[in-house]
XYZ file of C-alpha atoms in Angstrom:
165
model
C -3.598 37.478 177.804
C -7.129 39.712 176.837
C -7.372 40.722 180.341
C -4.156 41.994 180.941
C -4.635 43.896 177.572
C -7.855 45.410 178.538
C -6.273 46.194 181.931
C -3.649 48.340 179.974
C -5.746 49.772 177.645
C -7.942 51.426 180.155
C -4.726 52.984 182.078
C -3.725 54.367 178.794
C -7.259 55.799 178.191
C -6.556 57.041 181.794
C -3.655 58.147 181.419
C -3.505 60.607 178.416
C -7.127 61.265 179.960
C -5.836 62.596 183.329
C -2.443 64.560 181.629
C -4.825 67.016 178.924
C -7.532 67.087 181.125
C -5.221 68.599 184.106
C -2.644 70.222 181.018
C -6.907 72.429 180.147
C -7.127 73.016 183.619
C -4.352 74.425 184.547
C -3.854 76.606 181.911
C -7.506 78.104 182.061
C -6.624 78.699 185.436
C -3.168 80.309 184.677
C -4.689 82.646 182.392
C -7.314 83.273 184.629
C -5.031 84.580 187.007
C -3.189 86.011 184.514
C -5.457 88.267 183.272
C -8.143 89.112 185.496
C -6.412 89.197 188.875
C -2.993 90.097 187.605
C -1.120 87.647 189.371
C 0.071 84.827 187.172
C 0.858 81.078 188.051
C 5.041 80.777 187.164
C 5.048 77.407 187.167
C 1.784 76.581 185.303
C 3.744 76.845 181.755
C 6.063 74.126 182.064
C 3.862 72.217 184.356
C 1.309 72.083 180.752
C 3.783 71.338 178.695
C 5.333 68.739 180.906
C 1.647 66.931 180.809
C 1.327 67.070 177.494
C 4.507 65.494 177.231
C 3.052 62.710 179.071
C -0.585 62.701 177.231
C 1.336 62.464 173.871
C 3.570 59.514 174.478
C 0.849 57.516 175.888
C -1.448 59.046 172.639
C 0.837 57.349 170.840
C 0.267 54.157 172.232
C -3.822 54.417 172.082
C -3.212 55.745 168.169
C -1.409 52.551 167.266
C -3.738 50.125 169.276
C -7.227 51.811 167.183
C -4.636 52.208 163.523
C -5.212 55.653 163.421
C -2.101 57.400 163.031
C -1.890 59.189 159.371
C -0.245 57.993 156.024
C -0.030 57.746 152.659
C -1.633 55.015 150.988
C -1.609 56.098 147.311
C 0.599 52.353 146.518
C -1.643 50.841 148.343
C -4.651 51.653 146.917
C -2.881 51.508 142.965
C -1.664 47.573 143.834
C -3.469 44.064 143.588
C -5.403 42.994 146.943
C -2.476 39.911 147.346
C 0.001 42.524 147.283
C -2.108 44.958 149.762
C -1.773 42.450 151.835
C 2.011 42.138 151.165
C 1.909 45.647 151.703
C -0.018 45.856 154.905
C 2.551 43.449 156.788
C 5.266 44.856 156.007
C 3.961 47.824 156.867
C 3.317 46.829 160.810
C 7.159 45.178 160.525
C 8.504 48.223 159.442
C 6.077 50.224 162.446
C 7.544 47.572 165.092
C 10.795 47.945 163.945
C 10.632 51.961 164.075
C 8.874 51.410 167.830
C 11.489 48.941 168.453
C 14.938 51.124 167.620
C 12.875 54.035 169.460
C 12.375 52.062 172.554
C 15.258 51.457 172.561
C 16.866 55.106 172.579
C 14.603 56.590 174.925
C 15.252 54.258 177.012
C 19.248 55.374 176.569
C 18.029 59.034 176.794
C 16.700 58.472 180.519
C 19.152 56.705 181.541
C 21.267 59.948 180.774
C 18.993 62.104 181.679
C 19.338 59.842 185.033
C 23.382 60.670 185.251
C 22.818 64.094 185.367
C 20.392 64.712 187.668
C 19.257 68.003 186.326
C 15.668 68.946 187.176
C 13.085 70.918 185.324
C 13.390 74.696 186.765
C 10.641 75.931 188.240
C 8.648 72.481 189.367
C 11.940 70.850 190.348
C 11.276 67.148 188.898
C 14.157 65.521 188.218
C 13.639 65.477 183.931
C 14.326 61.209 183.747
C 10.721 61.406 185.270
C 9.479 63.636 182.338
C 11.094 62.194 179.713
C 10.161 58.496 180.814
C 7.049 59.247 179.224
C 8.943 57.830 176.358
C 10.104 54.851 177.472
C 6.913 54.070 178.111
C 5.121 55.160 175.012
C 7.590 53.998 172.685
C 6.896 50.336 174.783
C 3.524 50.634 174.683
C 3.184 51.209 171.049
C 5.250 48.154 170.189
C 3.186 45.881 171.728
C 0.413 48.148 170.519
C 2.250 47.564 167.185
C 2.417 43.737 167.642
C -1.006 42.436 168.413
C -2.526 45.124 165.109
C 0.443 42.524 162.620
C -0.880 39.946 164.529
C -4.201 40.646 163.575
C -3.371 41.262 160.082
C -2.005 38.066 159.127
C -4.692 36.922 160.993
C -7.115 38.034 158.626
C -8.975 38.794 161.852
C -8.106 42.766 161.338
C -8.042 45.681 157.952
C -4.796 46.703 158.112
C -3.487 49.498 158.628
C -4.069 51.341 155.286
C -8.000 51.634 155.848
C -7.487 54.370 158.463
C -4.552 56.216 156.794
C -5.063 59.812 155.264
């Protein structure tokens, strides 16, 4: 299981790095072509947007695993130690439930996109392939959230509020 987790973690990181790097390179090249060569690359904005969507969706999972999502911890910080642990667990359960609901909804959304057959205007990529980032990101985030929750319950990891601002 630990080896599988390591492989998934590496794939998440590689995919996110690829998406954001490609997005940056495409944007820089597009700016150069538009303002220096006076010959814009018409598909660059669309490609950069879709790469950003994919990078962000994968990044949600990475942030969940690192407990790096923003949050408000005023309630937890004033609670006694025993109540903190309960609040951490409840927070983890709530976050996991939200990811599960978002996974289900995004799978339904991709299903509807497949049925429409619509494609992007310039790149002609089927929209369902672009939207596939949503269920992938939320399913990976659900897995990561459950992993963090198990560590909190076992007492082997700091709670969600430890990194909240």
